Short mmCIF file of C-alpha atoms in Angstrom, two decimals:
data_model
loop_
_atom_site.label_atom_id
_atom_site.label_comp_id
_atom_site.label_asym_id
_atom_site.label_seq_id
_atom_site.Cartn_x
_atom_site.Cartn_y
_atom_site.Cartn_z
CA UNK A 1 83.37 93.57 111.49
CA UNK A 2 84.87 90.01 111.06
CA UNK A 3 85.27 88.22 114.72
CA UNK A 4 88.88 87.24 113.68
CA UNK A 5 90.07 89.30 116.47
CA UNK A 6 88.52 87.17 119.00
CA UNK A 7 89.45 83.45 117.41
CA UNK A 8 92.36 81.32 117.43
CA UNK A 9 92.99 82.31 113.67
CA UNK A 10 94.22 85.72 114.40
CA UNK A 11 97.56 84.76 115.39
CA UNK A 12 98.90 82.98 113.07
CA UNK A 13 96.70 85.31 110.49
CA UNK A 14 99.26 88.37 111.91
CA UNK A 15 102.48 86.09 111.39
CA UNK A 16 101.22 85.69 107.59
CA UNK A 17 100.99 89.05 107.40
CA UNK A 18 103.84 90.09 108.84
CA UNK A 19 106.04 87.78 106.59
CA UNK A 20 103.38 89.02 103.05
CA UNK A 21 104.43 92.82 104.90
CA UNK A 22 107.51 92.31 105.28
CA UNK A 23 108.15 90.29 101.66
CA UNK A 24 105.99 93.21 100.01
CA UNK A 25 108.99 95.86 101.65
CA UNK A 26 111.91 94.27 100.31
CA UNK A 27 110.48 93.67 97.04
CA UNK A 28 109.67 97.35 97.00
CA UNK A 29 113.21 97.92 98.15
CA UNK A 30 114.73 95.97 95.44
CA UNK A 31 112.23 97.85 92.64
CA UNK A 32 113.71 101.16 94.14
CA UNK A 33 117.12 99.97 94.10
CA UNK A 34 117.13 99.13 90.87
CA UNK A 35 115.33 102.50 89.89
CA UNK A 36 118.13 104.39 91.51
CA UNK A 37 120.82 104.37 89.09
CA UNK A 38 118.25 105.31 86.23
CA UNK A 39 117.22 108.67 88.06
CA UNK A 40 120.64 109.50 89.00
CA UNK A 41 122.15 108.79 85.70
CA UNK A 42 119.29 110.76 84.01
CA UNK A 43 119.23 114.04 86.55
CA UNK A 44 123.37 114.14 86.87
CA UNK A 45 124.85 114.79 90.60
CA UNK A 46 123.44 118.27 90.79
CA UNK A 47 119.93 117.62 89.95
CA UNK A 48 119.47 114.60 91.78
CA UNK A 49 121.00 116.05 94.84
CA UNK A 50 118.27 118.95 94.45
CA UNK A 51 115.74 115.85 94.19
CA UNK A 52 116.54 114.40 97.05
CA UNK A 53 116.92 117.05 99.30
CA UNK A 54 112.99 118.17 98.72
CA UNK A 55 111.71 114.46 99.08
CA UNK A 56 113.80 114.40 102.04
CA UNK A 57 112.06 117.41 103.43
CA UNK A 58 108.82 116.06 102.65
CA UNK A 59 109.33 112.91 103.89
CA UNK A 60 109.94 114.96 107.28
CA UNK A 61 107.49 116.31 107.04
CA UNK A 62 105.27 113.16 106.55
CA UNK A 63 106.90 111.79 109.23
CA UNK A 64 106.35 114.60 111.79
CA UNK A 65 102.74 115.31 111.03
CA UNK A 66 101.99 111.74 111.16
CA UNK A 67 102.61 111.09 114.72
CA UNK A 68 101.75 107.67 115.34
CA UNK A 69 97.95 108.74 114.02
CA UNK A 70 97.71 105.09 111.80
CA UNK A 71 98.36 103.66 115.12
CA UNK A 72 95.71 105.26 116.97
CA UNK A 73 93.05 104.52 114.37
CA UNK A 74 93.80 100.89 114.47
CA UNK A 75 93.85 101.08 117.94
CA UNK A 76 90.11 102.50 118.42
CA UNK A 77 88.96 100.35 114.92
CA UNK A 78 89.53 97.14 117.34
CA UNK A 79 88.30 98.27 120.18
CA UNK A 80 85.05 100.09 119.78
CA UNK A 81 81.77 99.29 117.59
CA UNK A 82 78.94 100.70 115.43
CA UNK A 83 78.32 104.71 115.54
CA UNK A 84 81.18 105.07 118.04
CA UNK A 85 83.66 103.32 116.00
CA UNK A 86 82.38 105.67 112.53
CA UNK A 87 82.42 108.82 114.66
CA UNK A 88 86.15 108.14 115.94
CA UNK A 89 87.18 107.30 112.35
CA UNK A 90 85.53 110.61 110.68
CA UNK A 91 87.41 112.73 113.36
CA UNK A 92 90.86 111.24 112.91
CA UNK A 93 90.12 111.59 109.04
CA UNK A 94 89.76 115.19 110.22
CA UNK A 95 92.58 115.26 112.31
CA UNK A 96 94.64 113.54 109.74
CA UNK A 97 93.64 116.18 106.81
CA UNK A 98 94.25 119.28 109.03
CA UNK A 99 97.89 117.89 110.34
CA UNK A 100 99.38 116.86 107.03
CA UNK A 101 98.11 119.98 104.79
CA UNK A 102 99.52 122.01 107.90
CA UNK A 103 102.91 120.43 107.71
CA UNK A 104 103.18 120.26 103.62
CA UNK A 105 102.14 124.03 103.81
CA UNK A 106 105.50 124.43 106.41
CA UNK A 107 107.62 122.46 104.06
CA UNK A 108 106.82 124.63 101.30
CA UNK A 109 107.33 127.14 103.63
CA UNK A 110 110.38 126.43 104.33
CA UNK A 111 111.18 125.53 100.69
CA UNK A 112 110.44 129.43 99.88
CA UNK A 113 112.48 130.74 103.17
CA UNK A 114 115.50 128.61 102.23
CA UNK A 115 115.85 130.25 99.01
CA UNK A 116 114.75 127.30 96.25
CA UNK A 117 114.52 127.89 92.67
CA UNK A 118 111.13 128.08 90.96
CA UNK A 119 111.21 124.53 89.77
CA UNK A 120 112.46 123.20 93.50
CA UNK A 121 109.06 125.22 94.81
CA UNK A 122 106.71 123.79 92.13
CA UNK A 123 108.55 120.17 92.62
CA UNK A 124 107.91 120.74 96.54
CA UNK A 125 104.30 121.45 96.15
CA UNK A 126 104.16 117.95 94.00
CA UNK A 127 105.49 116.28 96.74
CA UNK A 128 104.04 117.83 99.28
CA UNK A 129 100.69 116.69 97.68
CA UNK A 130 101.51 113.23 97.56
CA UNK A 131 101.98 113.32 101.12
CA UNK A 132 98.42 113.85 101.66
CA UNK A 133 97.32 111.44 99.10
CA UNK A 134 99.09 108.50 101.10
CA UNK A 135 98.75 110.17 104.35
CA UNK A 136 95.14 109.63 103.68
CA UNK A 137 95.62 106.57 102.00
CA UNK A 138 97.51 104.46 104.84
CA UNK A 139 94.55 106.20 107.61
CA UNK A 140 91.92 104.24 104.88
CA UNK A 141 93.71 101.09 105.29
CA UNK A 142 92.75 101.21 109.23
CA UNK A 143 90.05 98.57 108.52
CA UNK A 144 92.28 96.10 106.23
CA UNK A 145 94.61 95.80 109.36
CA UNK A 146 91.46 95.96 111.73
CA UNK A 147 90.37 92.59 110.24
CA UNK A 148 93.95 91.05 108.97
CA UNK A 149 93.38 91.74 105.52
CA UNK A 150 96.86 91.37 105.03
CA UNK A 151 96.95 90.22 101.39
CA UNK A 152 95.29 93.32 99.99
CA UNK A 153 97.77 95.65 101.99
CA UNK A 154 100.89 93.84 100.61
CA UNK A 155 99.61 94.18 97.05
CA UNK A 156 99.08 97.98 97.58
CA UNK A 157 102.20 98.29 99.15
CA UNK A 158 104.15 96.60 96.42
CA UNK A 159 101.72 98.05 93.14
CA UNK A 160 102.63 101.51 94.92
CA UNK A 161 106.55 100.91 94.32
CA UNK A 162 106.01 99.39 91.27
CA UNK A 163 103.75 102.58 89.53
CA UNK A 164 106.47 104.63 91.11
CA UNK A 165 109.47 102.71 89.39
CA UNK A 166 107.15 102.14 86.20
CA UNK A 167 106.56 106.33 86.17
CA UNK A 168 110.68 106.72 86.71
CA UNK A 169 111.52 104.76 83.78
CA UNK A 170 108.58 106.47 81.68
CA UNK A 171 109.66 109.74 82.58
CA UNK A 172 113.38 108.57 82.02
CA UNK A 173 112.44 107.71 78.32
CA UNK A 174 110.70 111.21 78.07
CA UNK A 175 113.48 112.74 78.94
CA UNK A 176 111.46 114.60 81.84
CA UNK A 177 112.97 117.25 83.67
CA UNK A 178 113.11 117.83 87.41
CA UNK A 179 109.68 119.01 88.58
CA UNK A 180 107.78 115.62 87.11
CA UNK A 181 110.07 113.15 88.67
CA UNK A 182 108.63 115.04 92.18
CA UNK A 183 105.55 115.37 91.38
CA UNK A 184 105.18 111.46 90.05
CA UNK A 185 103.93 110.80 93.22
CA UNK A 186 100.50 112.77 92.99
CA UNK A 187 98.56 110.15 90.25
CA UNK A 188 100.44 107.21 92.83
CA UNK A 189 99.07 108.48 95.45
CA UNK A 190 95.51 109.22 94.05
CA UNK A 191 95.58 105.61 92.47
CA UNK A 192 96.71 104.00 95.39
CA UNK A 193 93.75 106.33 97.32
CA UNK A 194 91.30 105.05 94.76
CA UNK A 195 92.03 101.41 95.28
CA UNK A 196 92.07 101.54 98.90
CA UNK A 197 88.16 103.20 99.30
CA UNK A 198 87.33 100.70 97.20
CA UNK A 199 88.38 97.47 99.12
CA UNK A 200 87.36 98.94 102.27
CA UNK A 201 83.95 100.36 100.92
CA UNK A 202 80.96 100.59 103.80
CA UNK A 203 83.52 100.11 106.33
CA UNK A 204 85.92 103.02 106.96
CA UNK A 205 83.62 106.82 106.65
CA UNK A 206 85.33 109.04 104.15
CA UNK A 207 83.73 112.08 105.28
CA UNK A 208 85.87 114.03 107.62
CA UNK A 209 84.72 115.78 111.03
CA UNK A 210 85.95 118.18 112.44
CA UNK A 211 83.37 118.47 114.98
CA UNK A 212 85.36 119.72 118.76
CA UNK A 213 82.84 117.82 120.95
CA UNK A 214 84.21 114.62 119.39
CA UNK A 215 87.81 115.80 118.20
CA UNK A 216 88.74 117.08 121.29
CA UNK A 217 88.35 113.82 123.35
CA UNK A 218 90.74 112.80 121.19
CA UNK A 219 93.61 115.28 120.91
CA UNK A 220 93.44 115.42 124.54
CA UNK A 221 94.45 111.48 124.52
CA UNK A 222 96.47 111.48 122.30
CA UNK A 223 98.05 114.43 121.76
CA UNK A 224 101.04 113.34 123.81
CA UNK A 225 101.60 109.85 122.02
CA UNK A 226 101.85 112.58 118.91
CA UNK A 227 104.31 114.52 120.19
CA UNK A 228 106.05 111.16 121.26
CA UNK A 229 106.36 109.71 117.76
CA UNK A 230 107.41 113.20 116.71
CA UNK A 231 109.92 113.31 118.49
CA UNK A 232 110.83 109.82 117.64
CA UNK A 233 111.19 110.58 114.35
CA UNK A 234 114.01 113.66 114.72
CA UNK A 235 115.83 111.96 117.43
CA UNK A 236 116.43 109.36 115.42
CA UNK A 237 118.24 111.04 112.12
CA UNK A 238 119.36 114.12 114.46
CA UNK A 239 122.88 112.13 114.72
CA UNK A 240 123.99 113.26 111.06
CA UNK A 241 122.70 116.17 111.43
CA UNK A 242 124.71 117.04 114.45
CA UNK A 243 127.39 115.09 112.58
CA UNK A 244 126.71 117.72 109.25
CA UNK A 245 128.42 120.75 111.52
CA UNK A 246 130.99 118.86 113.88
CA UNK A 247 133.37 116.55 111.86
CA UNK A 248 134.37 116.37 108.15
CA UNK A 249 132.11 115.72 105.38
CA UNK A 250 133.73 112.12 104.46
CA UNK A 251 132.89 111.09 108.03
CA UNK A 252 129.45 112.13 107.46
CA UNK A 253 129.33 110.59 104.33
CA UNK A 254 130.98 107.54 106.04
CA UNK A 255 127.87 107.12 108.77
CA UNK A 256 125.10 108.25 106.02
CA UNK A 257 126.25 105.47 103.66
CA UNK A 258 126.09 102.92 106.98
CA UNK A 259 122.73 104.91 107.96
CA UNK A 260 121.32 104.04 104.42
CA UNK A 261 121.09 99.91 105.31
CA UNK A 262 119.77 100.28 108.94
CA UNK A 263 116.93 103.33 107.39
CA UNK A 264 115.93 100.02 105.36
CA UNK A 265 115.60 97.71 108.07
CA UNK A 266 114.38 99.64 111.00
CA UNK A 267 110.74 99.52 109.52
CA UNK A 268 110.36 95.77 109.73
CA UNK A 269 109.71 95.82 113.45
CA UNK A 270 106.72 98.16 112.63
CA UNK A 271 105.62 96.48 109.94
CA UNK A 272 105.76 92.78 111.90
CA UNK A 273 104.79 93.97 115.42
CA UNK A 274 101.72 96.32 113.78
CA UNK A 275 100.20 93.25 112.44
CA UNK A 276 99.44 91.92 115.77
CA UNK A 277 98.70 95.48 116.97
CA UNK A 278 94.63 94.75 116.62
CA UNK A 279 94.23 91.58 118.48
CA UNK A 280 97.06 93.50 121.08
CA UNK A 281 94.39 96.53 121.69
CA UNK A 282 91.11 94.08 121.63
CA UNK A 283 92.57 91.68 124.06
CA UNK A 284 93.41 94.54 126.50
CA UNK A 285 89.54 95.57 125.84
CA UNK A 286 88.51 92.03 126.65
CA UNK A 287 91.00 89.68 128.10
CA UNK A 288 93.59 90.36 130.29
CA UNK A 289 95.31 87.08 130.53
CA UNK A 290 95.36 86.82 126.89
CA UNK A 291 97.11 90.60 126.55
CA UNK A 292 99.74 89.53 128.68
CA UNK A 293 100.11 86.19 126.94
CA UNK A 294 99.92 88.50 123.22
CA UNK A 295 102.53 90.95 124.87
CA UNK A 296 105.12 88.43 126.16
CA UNK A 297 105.28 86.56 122.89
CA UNK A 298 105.54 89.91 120.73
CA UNK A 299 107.86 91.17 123.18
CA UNK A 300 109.82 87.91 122.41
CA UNK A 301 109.93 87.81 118.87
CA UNK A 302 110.32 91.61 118.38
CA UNK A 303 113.58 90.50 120.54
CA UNK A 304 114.67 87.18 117.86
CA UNK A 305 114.04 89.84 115.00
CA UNK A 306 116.02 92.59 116.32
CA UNK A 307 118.85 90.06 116.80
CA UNK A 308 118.83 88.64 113.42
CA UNK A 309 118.89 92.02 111.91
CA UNK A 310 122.04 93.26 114.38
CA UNK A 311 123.80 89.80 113.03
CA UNK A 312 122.50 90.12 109.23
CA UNK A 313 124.18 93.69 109.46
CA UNK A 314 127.38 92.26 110.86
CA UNK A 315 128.46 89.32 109.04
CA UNK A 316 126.61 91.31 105.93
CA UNK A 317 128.13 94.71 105.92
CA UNK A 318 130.93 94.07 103.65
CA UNK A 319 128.69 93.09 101.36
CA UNK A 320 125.93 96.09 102.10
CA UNK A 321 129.11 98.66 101.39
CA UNK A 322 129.99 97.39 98.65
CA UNK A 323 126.92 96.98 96.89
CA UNK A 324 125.64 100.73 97.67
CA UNK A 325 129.65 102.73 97.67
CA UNK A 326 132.11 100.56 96.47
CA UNK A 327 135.48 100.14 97.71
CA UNK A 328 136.19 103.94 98.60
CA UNK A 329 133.57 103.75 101.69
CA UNK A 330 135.26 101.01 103.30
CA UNK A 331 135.28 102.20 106.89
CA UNK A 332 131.46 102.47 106.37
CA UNK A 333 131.94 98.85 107.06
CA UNK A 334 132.76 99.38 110.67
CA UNK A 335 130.04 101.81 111.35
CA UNK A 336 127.58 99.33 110.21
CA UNK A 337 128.51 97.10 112.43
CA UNK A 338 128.16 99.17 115.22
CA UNK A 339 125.22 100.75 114.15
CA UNK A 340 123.48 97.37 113.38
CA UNK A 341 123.55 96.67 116.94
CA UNK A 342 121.27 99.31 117.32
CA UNK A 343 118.22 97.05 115.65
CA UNK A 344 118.12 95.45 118.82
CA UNK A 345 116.90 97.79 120.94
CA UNK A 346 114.78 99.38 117.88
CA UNK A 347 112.49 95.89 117.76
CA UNK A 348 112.42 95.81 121.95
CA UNK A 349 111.47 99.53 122.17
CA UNK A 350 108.91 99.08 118.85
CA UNK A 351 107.53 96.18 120.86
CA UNK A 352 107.24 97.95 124.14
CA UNK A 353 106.08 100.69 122.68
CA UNK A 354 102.57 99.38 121.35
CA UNK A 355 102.14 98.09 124.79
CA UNK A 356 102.39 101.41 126.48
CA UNK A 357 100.17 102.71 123.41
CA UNK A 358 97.66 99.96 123.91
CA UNK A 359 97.57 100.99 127.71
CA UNK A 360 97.12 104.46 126.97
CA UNK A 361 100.76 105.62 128.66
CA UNK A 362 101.34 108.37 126.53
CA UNK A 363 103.37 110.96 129.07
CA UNK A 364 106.08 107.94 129.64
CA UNK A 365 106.60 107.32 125.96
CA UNK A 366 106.89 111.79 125.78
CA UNK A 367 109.39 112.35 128.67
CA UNK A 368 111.36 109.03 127.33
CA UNK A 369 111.69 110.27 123.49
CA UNK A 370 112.26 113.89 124.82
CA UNK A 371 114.97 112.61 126.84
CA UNK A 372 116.86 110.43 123.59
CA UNK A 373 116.76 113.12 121.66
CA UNK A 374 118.73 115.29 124.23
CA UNK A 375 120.78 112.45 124.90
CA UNK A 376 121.57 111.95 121.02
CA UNK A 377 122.30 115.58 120.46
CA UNK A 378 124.93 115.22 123.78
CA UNK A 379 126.43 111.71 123.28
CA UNK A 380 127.30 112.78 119.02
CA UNK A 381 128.54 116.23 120.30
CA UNK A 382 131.56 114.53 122.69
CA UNK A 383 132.11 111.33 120.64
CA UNK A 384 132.44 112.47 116.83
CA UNK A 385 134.78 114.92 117.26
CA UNK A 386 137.54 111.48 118.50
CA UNK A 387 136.01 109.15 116.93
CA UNK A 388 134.35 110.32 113.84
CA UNK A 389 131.63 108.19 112.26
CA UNK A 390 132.55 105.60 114.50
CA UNK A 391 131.38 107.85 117.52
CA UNK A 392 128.25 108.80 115.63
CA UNK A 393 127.12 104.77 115.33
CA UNK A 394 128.09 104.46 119.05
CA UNK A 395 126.17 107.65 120.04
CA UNK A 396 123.34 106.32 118.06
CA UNK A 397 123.54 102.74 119.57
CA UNK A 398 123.75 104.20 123.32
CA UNK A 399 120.49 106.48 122.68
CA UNK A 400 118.53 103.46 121.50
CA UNK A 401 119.69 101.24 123.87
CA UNK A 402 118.40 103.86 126.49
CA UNK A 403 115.48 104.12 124.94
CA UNK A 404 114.56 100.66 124.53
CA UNK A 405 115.68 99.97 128.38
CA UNK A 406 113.35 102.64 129.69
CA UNK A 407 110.53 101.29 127.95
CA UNK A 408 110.59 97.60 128.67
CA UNK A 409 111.26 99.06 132.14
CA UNK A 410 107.75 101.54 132.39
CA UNK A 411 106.30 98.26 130.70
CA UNK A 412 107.00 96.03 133.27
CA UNK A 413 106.03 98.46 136.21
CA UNK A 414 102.82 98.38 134.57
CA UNK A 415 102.49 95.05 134.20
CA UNK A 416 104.90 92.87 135.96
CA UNK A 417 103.21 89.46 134.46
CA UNK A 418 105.40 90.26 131.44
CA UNK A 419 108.89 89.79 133.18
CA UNK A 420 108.79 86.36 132.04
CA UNK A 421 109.69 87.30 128.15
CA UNK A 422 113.29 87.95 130.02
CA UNK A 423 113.74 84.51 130.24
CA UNK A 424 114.80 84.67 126.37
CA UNK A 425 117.43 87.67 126.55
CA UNK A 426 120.65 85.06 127.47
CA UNK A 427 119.55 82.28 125.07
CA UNK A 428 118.51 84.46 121.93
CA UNK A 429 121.74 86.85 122.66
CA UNK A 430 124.01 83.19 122.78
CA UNK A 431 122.07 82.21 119.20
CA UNK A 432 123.07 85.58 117.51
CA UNK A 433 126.86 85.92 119.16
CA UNK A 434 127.32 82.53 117.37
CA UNK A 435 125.73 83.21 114.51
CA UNK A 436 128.39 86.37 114.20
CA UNK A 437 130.85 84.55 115.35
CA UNK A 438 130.52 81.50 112.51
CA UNK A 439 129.94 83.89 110.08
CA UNK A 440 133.16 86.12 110.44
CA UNK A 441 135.39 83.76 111.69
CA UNK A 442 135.20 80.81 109.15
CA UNK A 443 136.83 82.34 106.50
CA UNK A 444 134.38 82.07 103.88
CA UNK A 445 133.23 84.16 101.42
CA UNK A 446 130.78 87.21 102.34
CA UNK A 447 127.42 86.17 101.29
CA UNK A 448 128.06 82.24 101.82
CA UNK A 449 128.92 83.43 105.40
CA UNK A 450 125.84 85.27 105.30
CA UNK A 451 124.13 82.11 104.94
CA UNK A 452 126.26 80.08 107.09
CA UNK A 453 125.27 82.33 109.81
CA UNK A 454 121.32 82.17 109.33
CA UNK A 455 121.80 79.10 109.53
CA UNK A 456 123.87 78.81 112.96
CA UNK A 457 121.15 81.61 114.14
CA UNK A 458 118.25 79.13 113.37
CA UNK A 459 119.84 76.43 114.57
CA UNK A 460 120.91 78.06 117.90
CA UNK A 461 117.31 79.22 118.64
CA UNK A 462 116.00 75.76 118.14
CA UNK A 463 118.49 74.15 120.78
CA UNK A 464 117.34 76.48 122.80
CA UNK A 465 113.93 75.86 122.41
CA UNK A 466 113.68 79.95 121.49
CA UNK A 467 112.25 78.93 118.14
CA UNK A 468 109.08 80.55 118.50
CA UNK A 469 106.08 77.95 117.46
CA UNK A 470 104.04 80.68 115.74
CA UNK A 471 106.77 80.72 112.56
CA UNK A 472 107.06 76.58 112.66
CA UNK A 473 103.24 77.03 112.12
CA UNK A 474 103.30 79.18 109.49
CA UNK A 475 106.27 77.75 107.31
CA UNK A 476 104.35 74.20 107.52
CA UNK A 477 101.38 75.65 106.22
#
């Protein structure tokens, strides 16, 4: 492997490929959206609410079975060498095939329990198999993140949207029914699959192991940080669930259309903090001065992005409402804002998070995702009943907040050398309240105060000296 890791060139190789990441997401974001109203148009209310609620099981189902799995295969990819690092790689592949067929064969499952119509099975098994496909597909881009190949795993990520849009409107044309719309996924997936093995050819073992002298080592470390991520996963869309059985369905509909912008940006701390995650786990291997240094400044900017989002989705929700409801969800507008706030502690806790991965804490990260979801479940119970969606975006907001504080905290217990990244809470927090403040207070029209307010965010962070030097770098070059 490439010694990138270990040179000065890996930082500011992760910042490029967070922002190529990150610009590869919302272009895929922007392809769906304007996919959207071709499907729905074409399928009619019924059909497309049938659509949706089997890719929505699916994608549960992906999300479940994946339990931070990716992670853990960067994580070993960095650390460990030669025969050790292609018999860890062959038993995750094992671990990863065994876990997601499991969990498609419960969704269909389910899909057959629940009562689905012949089509809605067939259409589930479609999906369900193009779950695999990328679940296999993202654990065969270990080695492209391994050695900050971010380039290549943009392109994939945006080609992958882009044959899915393309294979919407060709279907569209066809005047396809149901069942091929869900199972459009399956050639995606096997051509993303396809493209992958090849860029990463003689470096990531495609041959699966399920041997239990090698797999168990592994379970047994990890299984926790699994269960964690799990966990993670429900507790964090259990609010409208809760919401689904204890207030109206407008209100619901009120904190789902609000839900719908903050599902779209609560990935970008992943996808920005996971680039760095290599050089994270090999400087804990190696270096312990420079894992503290690598952990204060992600800490840090995981903090600046979580704040720009919370503002972005403040001076921006008009905007955001209107472009996805219209004028009939207008109190979806309020919920945003309060549920934007909770991007803040989603970037901190992301942040943290790796940390306590890359030090191996995996009972913490359990016991503190066990107790959110509780906590979620409680705090939507008492508050949406007054308060209605409203209550829901400030149940959701407390949890997280929680979350995020208990993390940091187990963080710094672990390694108090990191305290000094809360030098930056008051001057980052004073950048964003102004940036809000300029943005809703000056009158001017939604998306110029948009801008205004980037702007005053910028500007505040580079008064304060908060501007971190890594993006300076990056934009000048």
């Amino acid at each position: 492997m490439s010694d990138v890791l270990d040179s000065p060139k890996a930082g500011p190789a992760a910042l490029r490929g967070s922002a190529l990441r990150s610009g590869a997401y919302f272009a895929g974001v922007a392809l769906s959206i304007a996919s959207a109203p071709l499907l729905i148009r074409h399928l009619g209310v019924e059909r497309f609410g049938q659509y949706a609620t089997v890719m929505a099981l699916m994608n549960l189902v992906a999300g479940v079975t994946e339990g931070g799995l990716n992670a853990v295969a960067l994580r070993e990819y960095a650390t460990l060498e030669g025969a050790a690092r292609r018999a860890a790689m062959r038993s995750l592949m094992g671990i990863r095939l065994v876990l997601s067929a499991a969990g498609v064969l419960v969704g269909i499952a389910f899909a057959l329990l629940a009562g689905y119509d012949s089509p809605l099975v067939v259409g589930a098994i479609g999906a369900g198999t193009g779950v695999l496909f990328q679940a296999v597909q993202m654990l065969v881009t270990t080695p492209l993140q391994g050695e900050l190949r971010f380039g290549w795993l943009a392109a994939l990520q945006l080609a992958g949207q882009a044959m899915s849009v393309a294979a919407i409107v060709v279907l569209v044309l066809a005047d396809a029914g149901l069942v091929p719309f869900l199972w459009l996924s399956v050639p995606v997936g096997l051509a993303l699959l396809a493209a992958t093995v090849w860029l990463v050819r003689g470096r990531m073992p495609l041959r699966p192991s399920l041997r239990w002298a090698q797999v168990w080592p592994l379970l047994r470390d990890t299984l926790p940080y699994t269960a964690a991520v799990a966990l993670n996963v429900v507790y964090f869309r259990v609010t409208i669930l809760v919401m689904s059985l204890e207030t109206s369905e407008l209100e619901t509909g009120y904190f789902a259309t609000s839900f719908r912008v903050v599902e779209v940006l609560i990935g970008i701390p992943a996808l920005v903090i996971g680039a760095a995650y290599p050089i994270l786990a090999r400087a804990e291997r190696d270096d312990d001065a420079r894992f503290a240094y690598a952990m204060r400044r992600i800490l840090e900017l995981s903090m600046i992005l979580g704040v720009w989002m919370a503002m972005c989705c403040a001076v921006g929700a008009q905007v955001a409402i209107d472009v996805l409801a219209g004028g009939d969800a207008q109190p979806a507008v309020a919920v945003l804002r309060i549920q934007g706030l909770t991007l803040i502690a989603t970037g901190i806790a992301v942040a943290a998070g790796y940390g306590l991965l890359t030090l191996r804490r995996y009972a913490a990260l359990l016991w503190l995702n066990a107790g959110a979801l509780a906590a979620s479940v409680v705090l939507t119970l008492l508050l949406v009943g007054p308060l209605g969606a409203e209550g829901g975006a400030i149940a959701t907001l407390a949890t997280e907040s929680a979350m995020a504080v208990g993390v940091v905290a187990v963080l710094l217990r672990l390694r108090p050398e990191l305290a000094g990244m809360l030098r930056a809470v008051v001057p980052v927090f004073a950048a964003g309240g102004a940036a809000v403040a300029a943005g809703l207070l000056a009158g001017l029209p939604a998306l110029v105060a948009l801008v205004a307010a980037n702007a005053v965010f910028v500007a505040g962070l580079a008064v304060t000296r908060r501007l971190p030097p890594e993006i300076r770098d990056v934009l000048r070059r």
